[in-house]
Short mmCIF file of C-alpha atoms in Angstrom, two decimals:
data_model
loop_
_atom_site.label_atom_id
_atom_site.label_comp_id
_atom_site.label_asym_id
_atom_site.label_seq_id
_atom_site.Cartn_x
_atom_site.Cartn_y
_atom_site.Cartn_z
CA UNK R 1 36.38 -16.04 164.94
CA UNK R 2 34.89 -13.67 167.74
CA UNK R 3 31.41 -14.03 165.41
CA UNK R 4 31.64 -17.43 165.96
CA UNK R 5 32.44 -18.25 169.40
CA UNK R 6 29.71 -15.64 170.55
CA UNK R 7 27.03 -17.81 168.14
CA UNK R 8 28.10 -20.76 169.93
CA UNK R 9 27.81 -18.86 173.59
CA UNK R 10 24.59 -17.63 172.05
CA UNK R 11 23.40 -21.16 171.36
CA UNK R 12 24.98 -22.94 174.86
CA UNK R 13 22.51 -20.29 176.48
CA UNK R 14 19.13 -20.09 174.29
CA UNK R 15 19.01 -23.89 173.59
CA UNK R 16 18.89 -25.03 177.67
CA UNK R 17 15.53 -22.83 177.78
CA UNK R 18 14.26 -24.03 174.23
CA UNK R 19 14.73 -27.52 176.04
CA UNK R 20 12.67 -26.64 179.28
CA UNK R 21 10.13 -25.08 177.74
CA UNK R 22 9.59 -28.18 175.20
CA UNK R 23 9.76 -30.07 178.35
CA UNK R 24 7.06 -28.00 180.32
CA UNK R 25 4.80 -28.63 177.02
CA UNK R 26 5.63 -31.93 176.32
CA UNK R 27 4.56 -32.43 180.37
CA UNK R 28 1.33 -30.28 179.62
CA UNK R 29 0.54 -32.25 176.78
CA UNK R 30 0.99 -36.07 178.55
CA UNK R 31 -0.86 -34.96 181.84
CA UNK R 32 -4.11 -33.81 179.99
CA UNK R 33 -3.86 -36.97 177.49
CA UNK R 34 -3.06 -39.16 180.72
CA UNK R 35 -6.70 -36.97 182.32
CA UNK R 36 -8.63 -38.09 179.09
CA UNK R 37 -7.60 -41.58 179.14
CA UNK R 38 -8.38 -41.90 183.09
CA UNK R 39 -11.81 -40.35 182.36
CA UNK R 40 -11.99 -42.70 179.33
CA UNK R 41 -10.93 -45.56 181.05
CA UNK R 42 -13.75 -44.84 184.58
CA UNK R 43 -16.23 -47.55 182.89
CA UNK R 44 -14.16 -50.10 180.67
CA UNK R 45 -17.17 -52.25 179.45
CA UNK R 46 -20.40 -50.17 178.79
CA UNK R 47 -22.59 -52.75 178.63
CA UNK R 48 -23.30 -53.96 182.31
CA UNK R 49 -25.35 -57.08 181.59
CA UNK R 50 -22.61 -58.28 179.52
CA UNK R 51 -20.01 -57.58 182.23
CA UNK R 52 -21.84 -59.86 184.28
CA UNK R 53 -21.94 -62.91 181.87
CA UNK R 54 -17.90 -62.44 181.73
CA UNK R 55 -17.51 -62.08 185.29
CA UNK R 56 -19.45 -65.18 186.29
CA UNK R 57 -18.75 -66.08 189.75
CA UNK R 58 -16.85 -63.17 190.34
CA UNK R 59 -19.83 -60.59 189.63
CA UNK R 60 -20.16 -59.79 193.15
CA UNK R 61 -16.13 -59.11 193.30
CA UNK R 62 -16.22 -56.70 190.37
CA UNK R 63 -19.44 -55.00 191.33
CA UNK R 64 -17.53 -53.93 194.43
CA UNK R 65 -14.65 -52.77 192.21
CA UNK R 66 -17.04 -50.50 190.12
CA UNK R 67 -18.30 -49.04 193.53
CA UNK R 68 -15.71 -47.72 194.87
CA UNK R 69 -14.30 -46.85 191.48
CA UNK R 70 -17.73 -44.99 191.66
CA UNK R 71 -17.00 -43.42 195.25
CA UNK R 72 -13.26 -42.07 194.05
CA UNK R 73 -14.70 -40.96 190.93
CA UNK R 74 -16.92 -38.41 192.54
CA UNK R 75 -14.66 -37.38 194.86
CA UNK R 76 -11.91 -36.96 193.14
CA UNK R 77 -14.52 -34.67 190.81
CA UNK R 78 -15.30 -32.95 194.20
CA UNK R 79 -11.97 -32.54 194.89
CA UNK R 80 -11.04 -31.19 191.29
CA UNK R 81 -14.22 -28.85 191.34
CA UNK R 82 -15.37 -30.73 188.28
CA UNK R 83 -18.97 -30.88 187.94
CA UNK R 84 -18.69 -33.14 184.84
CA UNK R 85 -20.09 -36.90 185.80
CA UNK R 86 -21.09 -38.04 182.95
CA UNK R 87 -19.12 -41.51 184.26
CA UNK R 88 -20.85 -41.16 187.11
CA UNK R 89 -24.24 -43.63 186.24
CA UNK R 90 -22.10 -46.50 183.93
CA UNK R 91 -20.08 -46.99 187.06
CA UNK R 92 -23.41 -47.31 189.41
CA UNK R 93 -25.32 -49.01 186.81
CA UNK R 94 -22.85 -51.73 186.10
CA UNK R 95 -22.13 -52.26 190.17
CA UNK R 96 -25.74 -52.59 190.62
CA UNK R 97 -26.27 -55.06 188.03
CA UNK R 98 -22.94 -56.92 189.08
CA UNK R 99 -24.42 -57.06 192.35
CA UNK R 100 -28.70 -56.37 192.88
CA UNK R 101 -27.66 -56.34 196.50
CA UNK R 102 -25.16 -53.64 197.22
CA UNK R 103 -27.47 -51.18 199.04
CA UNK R 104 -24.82 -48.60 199.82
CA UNK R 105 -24.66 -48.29 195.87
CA UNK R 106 -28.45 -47.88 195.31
CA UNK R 107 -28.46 -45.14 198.89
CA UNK R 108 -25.42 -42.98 198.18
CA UNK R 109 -25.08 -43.37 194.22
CA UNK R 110 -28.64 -41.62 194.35
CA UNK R 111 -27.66 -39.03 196.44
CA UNK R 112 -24.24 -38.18 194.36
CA UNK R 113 -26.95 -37.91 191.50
CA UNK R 114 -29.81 -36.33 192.28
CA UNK R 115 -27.85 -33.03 194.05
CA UNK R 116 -27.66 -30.65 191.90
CA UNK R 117 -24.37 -29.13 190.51
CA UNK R 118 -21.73 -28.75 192.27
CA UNK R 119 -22.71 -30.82 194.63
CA UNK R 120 -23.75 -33.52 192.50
CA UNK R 121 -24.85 -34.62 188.78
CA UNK R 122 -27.55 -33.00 188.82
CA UNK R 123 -29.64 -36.08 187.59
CA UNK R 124 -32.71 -36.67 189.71
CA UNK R 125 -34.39 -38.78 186.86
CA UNK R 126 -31.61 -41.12 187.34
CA UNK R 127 -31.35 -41.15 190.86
CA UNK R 128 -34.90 -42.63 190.98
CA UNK R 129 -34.32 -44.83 188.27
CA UNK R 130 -31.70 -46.20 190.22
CA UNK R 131 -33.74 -46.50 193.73
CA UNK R 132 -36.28 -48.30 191.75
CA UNK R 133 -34.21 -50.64 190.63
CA UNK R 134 -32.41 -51.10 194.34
CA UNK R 135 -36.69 -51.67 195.63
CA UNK R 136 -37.55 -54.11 193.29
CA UNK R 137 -34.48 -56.30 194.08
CA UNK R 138 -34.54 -55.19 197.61
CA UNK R 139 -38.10 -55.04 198.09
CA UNK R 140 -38.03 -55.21 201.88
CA UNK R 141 -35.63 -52.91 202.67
CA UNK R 142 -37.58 -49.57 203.57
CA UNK R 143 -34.39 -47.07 203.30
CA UNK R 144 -35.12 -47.12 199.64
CA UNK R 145 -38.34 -45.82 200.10
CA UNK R 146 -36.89 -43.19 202.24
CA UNK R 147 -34.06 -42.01 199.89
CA UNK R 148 -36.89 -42.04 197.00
CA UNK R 149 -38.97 -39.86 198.93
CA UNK R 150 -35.53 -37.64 199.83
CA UNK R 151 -35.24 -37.32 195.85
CA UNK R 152 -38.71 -36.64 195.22
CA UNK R 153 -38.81 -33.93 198.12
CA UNK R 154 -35.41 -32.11 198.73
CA UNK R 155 -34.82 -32.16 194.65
CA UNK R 156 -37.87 -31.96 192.69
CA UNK R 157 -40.03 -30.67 195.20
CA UNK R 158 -42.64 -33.22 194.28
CA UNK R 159 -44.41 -33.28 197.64
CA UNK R 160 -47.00 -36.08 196.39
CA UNK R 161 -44.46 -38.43 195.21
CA UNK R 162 -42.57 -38.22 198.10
CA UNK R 163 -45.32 -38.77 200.84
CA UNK R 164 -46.29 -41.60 198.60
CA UNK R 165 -43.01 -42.47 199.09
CA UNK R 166 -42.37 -42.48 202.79
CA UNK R 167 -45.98 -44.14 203.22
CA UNK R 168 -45.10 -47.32 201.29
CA UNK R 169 -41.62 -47.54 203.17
CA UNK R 170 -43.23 -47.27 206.57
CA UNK R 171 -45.55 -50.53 205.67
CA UNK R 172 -42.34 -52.19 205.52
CA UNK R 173 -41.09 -54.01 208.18
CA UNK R 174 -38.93 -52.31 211.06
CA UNK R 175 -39.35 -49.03 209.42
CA UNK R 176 -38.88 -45.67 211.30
CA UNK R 177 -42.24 -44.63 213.00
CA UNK R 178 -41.05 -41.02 211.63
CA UNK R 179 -41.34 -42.71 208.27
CA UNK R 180 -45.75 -42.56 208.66
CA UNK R 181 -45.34 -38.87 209.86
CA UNK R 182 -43.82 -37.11 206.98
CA UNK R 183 -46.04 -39.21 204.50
CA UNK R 184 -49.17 -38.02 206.46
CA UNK R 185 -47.42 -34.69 206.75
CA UNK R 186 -46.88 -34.44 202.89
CA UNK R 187 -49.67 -35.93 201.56
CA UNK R 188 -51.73 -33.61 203.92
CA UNK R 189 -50.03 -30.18 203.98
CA UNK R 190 -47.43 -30.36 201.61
CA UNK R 191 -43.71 -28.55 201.84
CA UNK R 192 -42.72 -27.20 205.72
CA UNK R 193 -39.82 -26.00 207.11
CA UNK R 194 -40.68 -28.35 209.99
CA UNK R 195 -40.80 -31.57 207.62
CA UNK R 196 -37.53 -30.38 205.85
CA UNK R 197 -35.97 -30.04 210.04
CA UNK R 198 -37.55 -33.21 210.16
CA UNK R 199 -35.96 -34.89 207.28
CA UNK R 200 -32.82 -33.13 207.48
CA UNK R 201 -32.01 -34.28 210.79
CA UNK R 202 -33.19 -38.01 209.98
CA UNK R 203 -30.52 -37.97 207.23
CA UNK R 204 -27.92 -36.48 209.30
CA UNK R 205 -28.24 -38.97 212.47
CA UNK R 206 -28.63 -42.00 209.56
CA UNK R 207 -25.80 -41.63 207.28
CA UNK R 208 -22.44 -42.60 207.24
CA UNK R 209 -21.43 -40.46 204.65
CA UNK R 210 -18.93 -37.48 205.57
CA UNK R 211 -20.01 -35.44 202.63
CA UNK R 212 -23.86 -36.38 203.03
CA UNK R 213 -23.51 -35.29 207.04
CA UNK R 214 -22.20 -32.37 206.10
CA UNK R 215 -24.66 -31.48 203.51
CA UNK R 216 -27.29 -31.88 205.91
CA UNK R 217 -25.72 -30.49 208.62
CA UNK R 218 -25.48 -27.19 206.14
CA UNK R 219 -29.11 -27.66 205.49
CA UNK R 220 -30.25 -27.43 208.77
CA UNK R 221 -28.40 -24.28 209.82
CA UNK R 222 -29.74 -22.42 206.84
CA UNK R 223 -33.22 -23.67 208.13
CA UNK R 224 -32.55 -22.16 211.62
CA UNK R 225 -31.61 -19.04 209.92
CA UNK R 226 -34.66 -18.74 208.37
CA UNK R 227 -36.01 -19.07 211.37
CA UNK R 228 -34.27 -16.13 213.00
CA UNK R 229 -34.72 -13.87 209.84
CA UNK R 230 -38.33 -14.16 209.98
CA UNK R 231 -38.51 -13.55 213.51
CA UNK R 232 -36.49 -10.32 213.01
CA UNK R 233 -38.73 -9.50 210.14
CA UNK R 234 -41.44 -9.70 212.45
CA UNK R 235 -39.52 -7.68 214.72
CA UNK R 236 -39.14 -4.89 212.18
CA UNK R 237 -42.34 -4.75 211.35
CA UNK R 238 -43.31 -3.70 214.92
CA UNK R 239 -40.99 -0.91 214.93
CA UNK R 240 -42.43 0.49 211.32
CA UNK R 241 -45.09 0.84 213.21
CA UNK R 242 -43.99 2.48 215.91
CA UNK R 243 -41.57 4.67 214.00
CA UNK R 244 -43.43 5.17 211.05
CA UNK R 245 -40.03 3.95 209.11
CA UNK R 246 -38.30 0.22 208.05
CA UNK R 247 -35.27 -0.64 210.47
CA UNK R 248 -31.70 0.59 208.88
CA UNK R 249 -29.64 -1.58 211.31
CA UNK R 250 -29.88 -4.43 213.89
CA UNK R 251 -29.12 -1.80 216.90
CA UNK R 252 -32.16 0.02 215.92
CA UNK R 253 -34.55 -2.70 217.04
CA UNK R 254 -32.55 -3.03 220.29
CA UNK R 255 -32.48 0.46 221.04
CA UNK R 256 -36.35 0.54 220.52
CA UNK R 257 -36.55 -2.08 223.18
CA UNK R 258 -38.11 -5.23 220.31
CA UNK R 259 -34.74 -6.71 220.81
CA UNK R 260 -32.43 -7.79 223.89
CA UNK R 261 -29.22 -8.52 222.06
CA UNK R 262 -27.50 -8.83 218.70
CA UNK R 263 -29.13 -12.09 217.25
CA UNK R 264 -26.23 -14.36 215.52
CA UNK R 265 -26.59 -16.74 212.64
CA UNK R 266 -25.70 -20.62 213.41
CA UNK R 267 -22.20 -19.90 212.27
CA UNK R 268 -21.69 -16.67 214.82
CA UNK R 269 -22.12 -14.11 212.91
CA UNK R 270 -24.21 -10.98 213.01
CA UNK R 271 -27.47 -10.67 210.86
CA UNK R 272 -27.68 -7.62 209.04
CA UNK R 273 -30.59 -5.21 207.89
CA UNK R 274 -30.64 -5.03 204.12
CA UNK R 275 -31.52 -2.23 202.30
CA UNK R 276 -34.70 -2.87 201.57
CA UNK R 277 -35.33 -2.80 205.21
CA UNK R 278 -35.35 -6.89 205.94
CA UNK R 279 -33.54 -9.03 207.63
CA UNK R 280 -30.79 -11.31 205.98
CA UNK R 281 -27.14 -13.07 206.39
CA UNK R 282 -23.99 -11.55 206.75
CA UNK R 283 -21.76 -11.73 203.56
CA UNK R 284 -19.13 -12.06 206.05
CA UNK R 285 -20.92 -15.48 207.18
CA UNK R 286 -20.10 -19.17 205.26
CA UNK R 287 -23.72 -19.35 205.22
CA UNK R 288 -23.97 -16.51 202.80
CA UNK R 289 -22.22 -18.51 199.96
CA UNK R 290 -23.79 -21.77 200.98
CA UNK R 291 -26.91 -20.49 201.01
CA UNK R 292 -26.68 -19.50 197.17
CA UNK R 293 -25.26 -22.92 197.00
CA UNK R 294 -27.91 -25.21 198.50
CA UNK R 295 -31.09 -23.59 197.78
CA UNK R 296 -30.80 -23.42 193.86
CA UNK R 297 -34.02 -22.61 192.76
CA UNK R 298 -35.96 -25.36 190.35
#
């Protein structure tokens, strides 16, 4: 009898665990099939031109339904650190052919695709196929032009194609008089750090777009910091010459006179001397990471 009763205290105790842990699976198993049938379910009908003949009247409705699907799609990839959007251009194509008009799709579906990963798709390609498209609906609206000439510049460093670009947007009417100065700019000299500070700032005092702002707002404080690193650069160079040795540390250039102060990066903190004797960011300083983030060579 004792064998028994402990068998049954044995089971009252081992089979409340078995439960939870088929429980915890079984809830593992439903939230990652629930994940593959959202993902699935982002663009319901692949085929945007036949969307539109079965929305009819209420194409302009649904295109604005496949936007912001599109907008809480990317964010929510954002969000998730997910740097698959493969859903990403079905949603933007079909609101774009629900509606030829809907220029925020055409401005900030471009930018969500042409940034590279993480920040974005990482599909420049498509994010001037899809700005073409916006133009040659929209053909008098010169932002177009300015985001093409964005793509062609900040992404595939195609400085022709982006003058081009800005020059055909600024014969547009009420374009940006800036618009004429970067093509000349580009189609004369090519890639700047003053065009970029240029462009950078255009896009940050333009947009409405929190994560756009910021990206450009990131963009131009690594820009600054170039600045300053060359400067100290130059800077250390002086005191080689002087010394008849590379700088070790920052102090050494103020000791020597060549500096008044501790120079600080655009997020406060202290620039450092590397060891091969140049100038360079903190890796205490957010610009450290975000530099290896947003200048992701071609």
């Amino acid at each position: 009898m004792s064998n028994g009763k402990s068998a049954v205290w044995m089971l009252l105790l081992v089979l409340p665990a078995g439960f939870s842990g088929i429980w915890k699976l079984q809830r593992n198993i439903n939230l990652q099939r629930d994940a593959m049938h959202q993902e699935q379910d982002e663009v319901l009908v692949r085929s945007p031109k036949l969307l539109k003949l079965a929305t009819l009247e209420y194409a302009t409705l649904a295109a604005d339904i496949y936007w912001t699907r599109a907008v809480q799609y990317y964010g929510g990839k954002r969000l998730g650190q997910d740097t698959n959007l493969e859903s990403l251009w079905p949603l933007l194509d079909a609101a774009t052919t629900l509606d030829p008009n809907l220029l925020p799709a055409y401005r900030f579906g471009a930018t969500f695709l042409g940034e590279p990963a993480p920040r974005g798709a990482g599909r420049p390609d498509l994010a001037i196929e899809l700005l073409q498209r916006g133009m040659k609906e929209n053909p008098e609206y010169w932002r177009l032009d300015q985001d093409l000439g964005n793509i062609y510049y900040f992404e595939l460093r195609d400085y022709a194609n982006a003058g081009q670009a800005y020059l055909n947007g600024s014969k547009k009417a009420g374009a940006a008089a800036w618009m004429k100065v970067m093509a000349a700019r580009l189609l004369e000299k090519g890639d700047s750090r003053e065009t970029a500070a240029i462009l950078w700032t255009e896009v940050l005092e333009s947009s409405t777009d929190d994560s756009i702002k910021e990206n450009a707002r990131i963009n131009l404080e690594l820009l600054r910091a170039d600045e300053d690193i060359d400067h100290i650069n130059e800077i250390s160079l002086q005191y080689a010459a002087k010394v008849g040795r590379a700088p070790t540390a920052i102090r050494e250039l103020i000791q020597a006179g060549l500096l008044s102060g501790q120079p600080l990066d655009p997020k406060g903190y202290a620039y450092e001397i590397e060891p091969d004797g140049k100038a360079g960011i903190s890796e205490a300083s957010p610009l450290f990471k975000q530099r290896r983030i947003y200048r992701t060579p071609l």
